[in-house]
Amino acid sequence: MHLVGNNIIVRNFQEGDFDSFYRLVKNKRNHELSGMEYTEDINDAKQIFDRYLKLETSYCIALKENSLMVGIIELNERGMTSGLELTRELGFIIEEKYRHQHIASEAVELMIKYSFEELKLTELWAAAEKHNIAPQKLLVKHDFKYIYEVNQNFSILDNTDNLIEYYLLKP
C-alpha cells in the first residue's frame, strides 16, 4: 500500500521503522488509550514488529518529508461470514510527540477514501476507549456516527470498567 496525502504517507512497514515502532510499544499510555501491545523488552518488541511487517491489514503512517514512521493505522477484518466481507474496523495510533498535528485526521481521511473507492467496502467501524476523547472527536469529524458502548472487561480480577464506544461510517 502507498497512499500519499499532503503531509503523510500511509505505506507498508519497512525494517527501518523499528525504532519508531519500539517507541510506540514501550509507551504504556498508548496501550491504555488504544489497546496497542505494550512491552519495554526490546526482544519482545522485535517479535511484535516482525508480525507487523507481515500483516496485510496494518500500515505505517509516515511523514511525507522524510518517511519517518509516526503512527500505525489498520483496517482489520470484522469476520468473513455473510454480510461482513465488505466491512472493516479502522484503528490508529500516533506517537505522542506527533499528536495534535492533524496527522491522524489525514491518515483516517486517506483510509476512508481507499476503503470505499479502492476496496469497495460497504462500511467502516471504529472503536475508542470511552475516556479517550481525541479519537472520538476525530471519528465524528469524519462523519462516523456513535452506535453503542460495550464493556470489554474480560478479567474477573480487574474491577475497572473498560468501556469501548463503537462508531460506524457508511458511504
PDB file of C-alpha atoms in Angstrom:
ATOM      1  CA  MET A   1       0.000   0.000   0.000  1.00  0.00           C
ATOM      2  CA  HIS A   2       1.137   3.507  -0.709  1.00  0.00           C
ATOM      3  CA  LEU A   3      -1.313   6.349  -0.086  1.00  0.00           C
ATOM      4  CA  VAL A   4       0.028   9.885  -0.334  1.00  0.00           C
ATOM      5  CA  GLY A   5      -1.508  12.846   1.445  1.00  0.00           C
ATOM      6  CA  ASN A   6      -0.427  16.446   1.862  1.00  0.00           C
ATOM      7  CA  ASN A   7       1.873  15.760   4.809  1.00  0.00           C
ATOM      8  CA  ILE A   8       1.906  11.994   5.298  1.00  0.00           C
ATOM      9  CA  ILE A   9       2.205   8.676   3.532  1.00  0.00           C
ATOM     10  CA  VAL A  10       0.341   5.532   4.543  1.00  0.00           C
ATOM     11  CA  ARG A  11       2.533   2.636   3.498  1.00  0.00           C
ATOM     12  CA  ASN A  12       3.618  -0.872   4.370  1.00  0.00           C
ATOM     13  CA  PHE A  13       6.047  -1.294   7.237  1.00  0.00           C
ATOM     14  CA  GLN A  14       9.767  -1.382   6.479  1.00  0.00           C
ATOM     15  CA  GLU A  15      12.693  -2.743   8.520  1.00  0.00           C
ATOM     16  CA  GLY A  16      13.869   0.821   9.183  1.00  0.00           C
ATOM     17  CA  ASP A  17      10.649   1.578  11.086  1.00  0.00           C
ATOM     18  CA  PHE A  18      11.632  -0.468  14.131  1.00  0.00           C
ATOM     19  CA  ASP A  19      12.963   2.382  16.314  1.00  0.00           C
ATOM     20  CA  SER A  20       9.747   4.360  15.850  1.00  0.00           C
ATOM     21  CA  PHE A  21       7.674   1.227  16.405  1.00  0.00           C
ATOM     22  CA  TYR A  22       9.562   0.482  19.616  1.00  0.00           C
ATOM     23  CA  ARG A  23       8.799   3.983  20.922  1.00  0.00           C
ATOM     24  CA  LEU A  24       5.100   3.273  20.372  1.00  0.00           C
ATOM     25  CA  VAL A  25       5.007  -0.136  22.094  1.00  0.00           C
ATOM     26  CA  LYS A  26       7.115   0.843  25.102  1.00  0.00           C
ATOM     27  CA  ASN A  27       4.812   3.761  25.918  1.00  0.00           C
ATOM     28  CA  LYS A  28       2.299   2.306  28.385  1.00  0.00           C
ATOM     29  CA  ARG A  29      -0.078   5.197  27.789  1.00  0.00           C
ATOM     30  CA  ASN A  30      -0.505   4.038  24.166  1.00  0.00           C
ATOM     31  CA  HIS A  31      -1.654   0.663  25.481  1.00  0.00           C
ATOM     32  CA  GLU A  32      -4.083   2.338  27.873  1.00  0.00           C
ATOM     33  CA  LEU A  33      -5.507   4.615  25.172  1.00  0.00           C
ATOM     34  CA  SER A  34      -5.749   2.178  22.288  1.00  0.00           C
ATOM     35  CA  GLY A  35      -5.097  -1.361  23.459  1.00  0.00           C
ATOM     36  CA  MET A  36      -1.875  -1.471  21.448  1.00  0.00           C
ATOM     37  CA  GLU A  37       0.657  -4.072  22.524  1.00  0.00           C
ATOM     38  CA  TYR A  38       2.896  -2.953  25.353  1.00  0.00           C
ATOM     39  CA  THR A  39       6.418  -4.073  26.177  1.00  0.00           C
ATOM     40  CA  GLU A  40       9.596  -2.455  27.359  1.00  0.00           C
ATOM     41  CA  ASP A  41      11.622  -5.516  26.353  1.00  0.00           C
ATOM     42  CA  ILE A  42      13.347  -4.819  23.033  1.00  0.00           C
ATOM     43  CA  ASN A  43      13.363  -8.514  22.064  1.00  0.00           C
ATOM     44  CA  ASP A  44       9.611  -8.791  22.602  1.00  0.00           C
ATOM     45  CA  ALA A  45       9.177  -5.575  20.615  1.00  0.00           C
ATOM     46  CA  LYS A  46      11.179  -7.081  17.732  1.00  0.00           C
ATOM     47  CA  GLN A  47       8.903 -10.133  17.697  1.00  0.00           C
ATOM     48  CA  ILE A  48       5.815  -7.924  17.656  1.00  0.00           C
ATOM     49  CA  PHE A  49       7.351  -5.764  14.916  1.00  0.00           C
ATOM     50  CA  ASP A  50       8.109  -8.864  12.819  1.00  0.00           C
ATOM     51  CA  ARG A  51       4.386  -9.693  12.944  1.00  0.00           C
ATOM     52  CA  TYR A  52       3.507  -6.160  11.820  1.00  0.00           C
ATOM     53  CA  LEU A  53       5.894  -6.483   8.882  1.00  0.00           C
ATOM     54  CA  LYS A  54       3.810  -9.445   7.675  1.00  0.00           C
ATOM     55  CA  LEU A  55       0.322  -8.180   8.480  1.00  0.00           C
ATOM     56  CA  GLU A  56      -1.688  -7.241   5.425  1.00  0.00           C
ATOM     57  CA  THR A  57      -4.089  -5.091   7.433  1.00  0.00           C
ATOM     58  CA  SER A  58      -1.675  -2.824   9.350  1.00  0.00           C
ATOM     59  CA  TYR A  59       0.158   0.109   7.847  1.00  0.00           C
ATOM     60  CA  CYS A  60       2.720   2.678   8.823  1.00  0.00           C
ATOM     61  CA  ILE A  61       1.825   6.362   8.980  1.00  0.00           C
ATOM     62  CA  ALA A  62       4.969   8.211   7.908  1.00  0.00           C
ATOM     63  CA  LEU A  63       5.851  11.852   7.420  1.00  0.00           C
ATOM     64  CA  LYS A  64       5.978  12.721   3.754  1.00  0.00           C
ATOM     65  CA  GLU A  65       9.093  14.896   4.136  1.00  0.00           C
ATOM     66  CA  ASN A  66      11.372  12.144   5.470  1.00  0.00           C
ATOM     67  CA  SER A  67       9.360   8.871   5.570  1.00  0.00           C
ATOM     68  CA  LEU A  68       9.734   8.728   9.375  1.00  0.00           C
ATOM     69  CA  MET A  69       7.144   6.437  10.953  1.00  0.00           C
ATOM     70  CA  VAL A  70       4.951   8.372  13.392  1.00  0.00           C
ATOM     71  CA  GLY A  71       1.998   6.021  13.785  1.00  0.00           C
ATOM     72  CA  ILE A  72       0.045   2.961  12.776  1.00  0.00           C
ATOM     73  CA  ILE A  73      -3.292   2.653  11.022  1.00  0.00           C
ATOM     74  CA  GLU A  74      -5.186  -0.594  10.498  1.00  0.00           C
ATOM     75  CA  LEU A  75      -8.094  -1.941   8.501  1.00  0.00           C
ATOM     76  CA  ASN A  76      -8.962  -5.132  10.341  1.00  0.00           C
ATOM     77  CA  GLU A  77     -11.422  -7.693   9.049  1.00  0.00           C
ATOM     78  CA  ARG A  78     -14.516  -7.973  11.194  1.00  0.00           C
ATOM     79  CA  GLY A  79     -15.177 -11.537  10.092  1.00  0.00           C
ATOM     80  CA  MET A  80     -15.746 -13.274   6.840  1.00  0.00           C
ATOM     81  CA  THR A  81     -19.280 -14.506   7.480  1.00  0.00           C
ATOM     82  CA  SER A  82     -22.081 -13.431   5.228  1.00  0.00           C
ATOM     83  CA  GLY A  83     -22.544  -9.681   5.315  1.00  0.00           C
ATOM     84  CA  LEU A  84     -19.199  -8.823   6.907  1.00  0.00           C
ATOM     85  CA  GLU A  85     -16.883  -9.442   3.956  1.00  0.00           C
ATOM     86  CA  LEU A  86     -17.071  -5.831   2.853  1.00  0.00           C
ATOM     87  CA  THR A  87     -16.703  -4.269   6.288  1.00  0.00           C
ATOM     88  CA  ARG A  88     -13.540  -3.377   8.195  1.00  0.00           C
ATOM     89  CA  GLU A  89     -12.623  -1.933  11.560  1.00  0.00           C
ATOM     90  CA  LEU A  90     -10.397   1.125  11.418  1.00  0.00           C
ATOM     91  CA  GLY A  91      -7.831   1.652  14.167  1.00  0.00           C
ATOM     92  CA  PHE A  92      -4.988   4.129  14.570  1.00  0.00           C
ATOM     93  CA  ILE A  93      -2.348   5.382  16.986  1.00  0.00           C
ATOM     94  CA  ILE A  94       0.050   8.308  16.662  1.00  0.00           C
ATOM     95  CA  GLU A  95       3.325   8.657  18.546  1.00  0.00           C
ATOM     96  CA  GLU A  96       2.798  11.078  21.424  1.00  0.00           C
ATOM     97  CA  LYS A  97       5.086  13.868  20.200  1.00  0.00           C
ATOM     98  CA  TYR A  98       3.287  13.956  16.828  1.00  0.00           C
ATOM     99  CA  ARG A  99      -0.252  14.210  18.203  1.00  0.00           C
ATOM    100  CA  HIS A 100      -2.350  17.345  17.679  1.00  0.00           C
ATOM    101  CA  GLN A 101      -0.744  17.984  14.278  1.00  0.00           C
ATOM    102  CA  HIS A 102      -3.652  16.637  12.163  1.00  0.00           C
ATOM    103  CA  ILE A 103      -1.642  13.526  11.217  1.00  0.00           C
ATOM    104  CA  ALA A 104      -4.298  11.081  12.417  1.00  0.00           C
ATOM    105  CA  SER A 105      -7.002  13.070  10.672  1.00  0.00           C
ATOM    106  CA  GLU A 106      -5.148  12.989   7.363  1.00  0.00           C
ATOM    107  CA  ALA A 107      -4.424   9.260   7.721  1.00  0.00           C
ATOM    108  CA  VAL A 108      -8.073   8.487   8.513  1.00  0.00           C
ATOM    109  CA  GLU A 109      -9.188  10.558   5.522  1.00  0.00           C
ATOM    110  CA  LEU A 110      -6.839   8.630   3.216  1.00  0.00           C
ATOM    111  CA  MET A 111      -8.038   5.285   4.581  1.00  0.00           C
ATOM    112  CA  ILE A 112     -11.708   6.209   4.222  1.00  0.00           C
ATOM    113  CA  LYS A 113     -11.177   7.118   0.585  1.00  0.00           C
ATOM    114  CA  TYR A 114      -9.126   3.958  -0.043  1.00  0.00           C
ATOM    115  CA  SER A 115     -11.686   1.771   1.749  1.00  0.00           C
ATOM    116  CA  PHE A 116     -14.696   2.906  -0.233  1.00  0.00           C
ATOM    117  CA  GLU A 117     -13.134   3.744  -3.605  1.00  0.00           C
ATOM    118  CA  GLU A 118     -10.495   1.018  -3.954  1.00  0.00           C
ATOM    119  CA  LEU A 119     -11.661  -1.820  -1.710  1.00  0.00           C
ATOM    120  CA  LYS A 120     -15.348  -1.100  -2.385  1.00  0.00           C
ATOM    121  CA  LEU A 121     -16.250  -1.620   1.277  1.00  0.00           C
ATOM    122  CA  THR A 122     -19.813  -1.042   2.414  1.00  0.00           C
ATOM    123  CA  GLU A 123     -18.958   0.236   5.884  1.00  0.00           C
ATOM    124  CA  LEU A 124     -16.161   1.062   8.300  1.00  0.00           C
ATOM    125  CA  TRP A 125     -16.305   0.583  12.060  1.00  0.00           C
ATOM    126  CA  ALA A 126     -14.064   2.175  14.644  1.00  0.00           C
ATOM    127  CA  ALA A 127     -13.812   1.889  18.400  1.00  0.00           C
ATOM    128  CA  ALA A 128     -12.381   4.158  21.056  1.00  0.00           C
ATOM    129  CA  GLU A 129     -11.883   3.808  24.774  1.00  0.00           C
ATOM    130  CA  LYS A 130     -14.636   5.837  26.462  1.00  0.00           C
ATOM    131  CA  HIS A 131     -12.090   8.016  28.300  1.00  0.00           C
ATOM    132  CA  ASN A 132     -10.076   8.656  25.111  1.00  0.00           C
ATOM    133  CA  ILE A 133     -11.910  11.689  23.746  1.00  0.00           C
ATOM    134  CA  ALA A 134      -9.486  12.738  20.962  1.00  0.00           C
ATOM    135  CA  PRO A 135     -10.158   9.799  18.603  1.00  0.00           C
ATOM    136  CA  GLN A 136     -13.894  10.069  19.276  1.00  0.00           C
ATOM    137  CA  LYS A 137     -13.840  13.694  18.130  1.00  0.00           C
ATOM    138  CA  LEU A 138     -11.746  12.756  15.096  1.00  0.00           C
ATOM    139  CA  LEU A 139     -14.182   9.982  14.126  1.00  0.00           C
ATOM    140  CA  VAL A 140     -17.178  12.325  14.390  1.00  0.00           C
ATOM    141  CA  LYS A 141     -15.283  14.931  12.340  1.00  0.00           C
ATOM    142  CA  HIS A 142     -15.010  12.308   9.582  1.00  0.00           C
ATOM    143  CA  ASP A 143     -18.760  11.546   9.718  1.00  0.00           C
ATOM    144  CA  PHE A 144     -18.602   8.394  11.814  1.00  0.00           C
ATOM    145  CA  LYS A 145     -21.767   8.037  13.895  1.00  0.00           C
ATOM    146  CA  TYR A 146     -21.822   6.835  17.505  1.00  0.00           C
ATOM    147  CA  ILE A 147     -23.626   3.481  17.649  1.00  0.00           C
ATOM    148  CA  TYR A 148     -23.202   1.871  21.070  1.00  0.00           C
ATOM    149  CA  GLU A 149     -20.994   1.229  24.087  1.00  0.00           C
ATOM    150  CA  VAL A 150     -19.819  -2.101  25.445  1.00  0.00           C
ATOM    151  CA  ASN A 151     -17.811  -3.173  28.499  1.00  0.00           C
ATOM    152  CA  GLN A 152     -14.853  -5.256  27.386  1.00  0.00           C
ATOM    153  CA  ASN A 153     -13.520  -6.155  30.825  1.00  0.00           C
ATOM    154  CA  PHE A 154     -12.626  -9.828  30.461  1.00  0.00           C
ATOM    155  CA  SER A 155     -10.763 -10.182  33.754  1.00  0.00           C
ATOM    156  CA  ILE A 156     -12.546 -11.469  36.832  1.00  0.00           C
ATOM    157  CA  LEU A 157      -9.789  -9.971  38.998  1.00  0.00           C
ATOM    158  CA  ASP A 158      -9.917  -6.500  37.447  1.00  0.00           C
ATOM    159  CA  ASN A 159     -12.829  -4.403  38.697  1.00  0.00           C
ATOM    160  CA  THR A 160     -12.212  -1.472  36.375  1.00  0.00           C
ATOM    161  CA  ASP A 161     -14.600  -0.746  33.567  1.00  0.00           C
ATOM    162  CA  ASN A 162     -13.138  -0.971  30.085  1.00  0.00           C
ATOM    163  CA  LEU A 163     -15.864   0.798  28.152  1.00  0.00           C
ATOM    164  CA  ILE A 164     -15.478   0.923  24.411  1.00  0.00           C
ATOM    165  CA  GLU A 165     -17.583   3.163  22.198  1.00  0.00           C
ATOM    166  CA  TYR A 166     -18.236   1.997  18.638  1.00  0.00           C
ATOM    167  CA  TYR A 167     -18.720   4.260  15.644  1.00  0.00           C
ATOM    168  CA  LEU A 168     -19.936   3.439  12.140  1.00  0.00           C
ATOM    169  CA  LEU A 169     -19.319   5.101   8.790  1.00  0.00           C
ATOM    170  CA  LYS A 170     -21.218   4.172   5.641  1.00  0.00           C
ATOM    171  CA  PRO A 171     -20.583   5.838   2.283  1.00  0.00           C
TER     172      PRO A 171
END
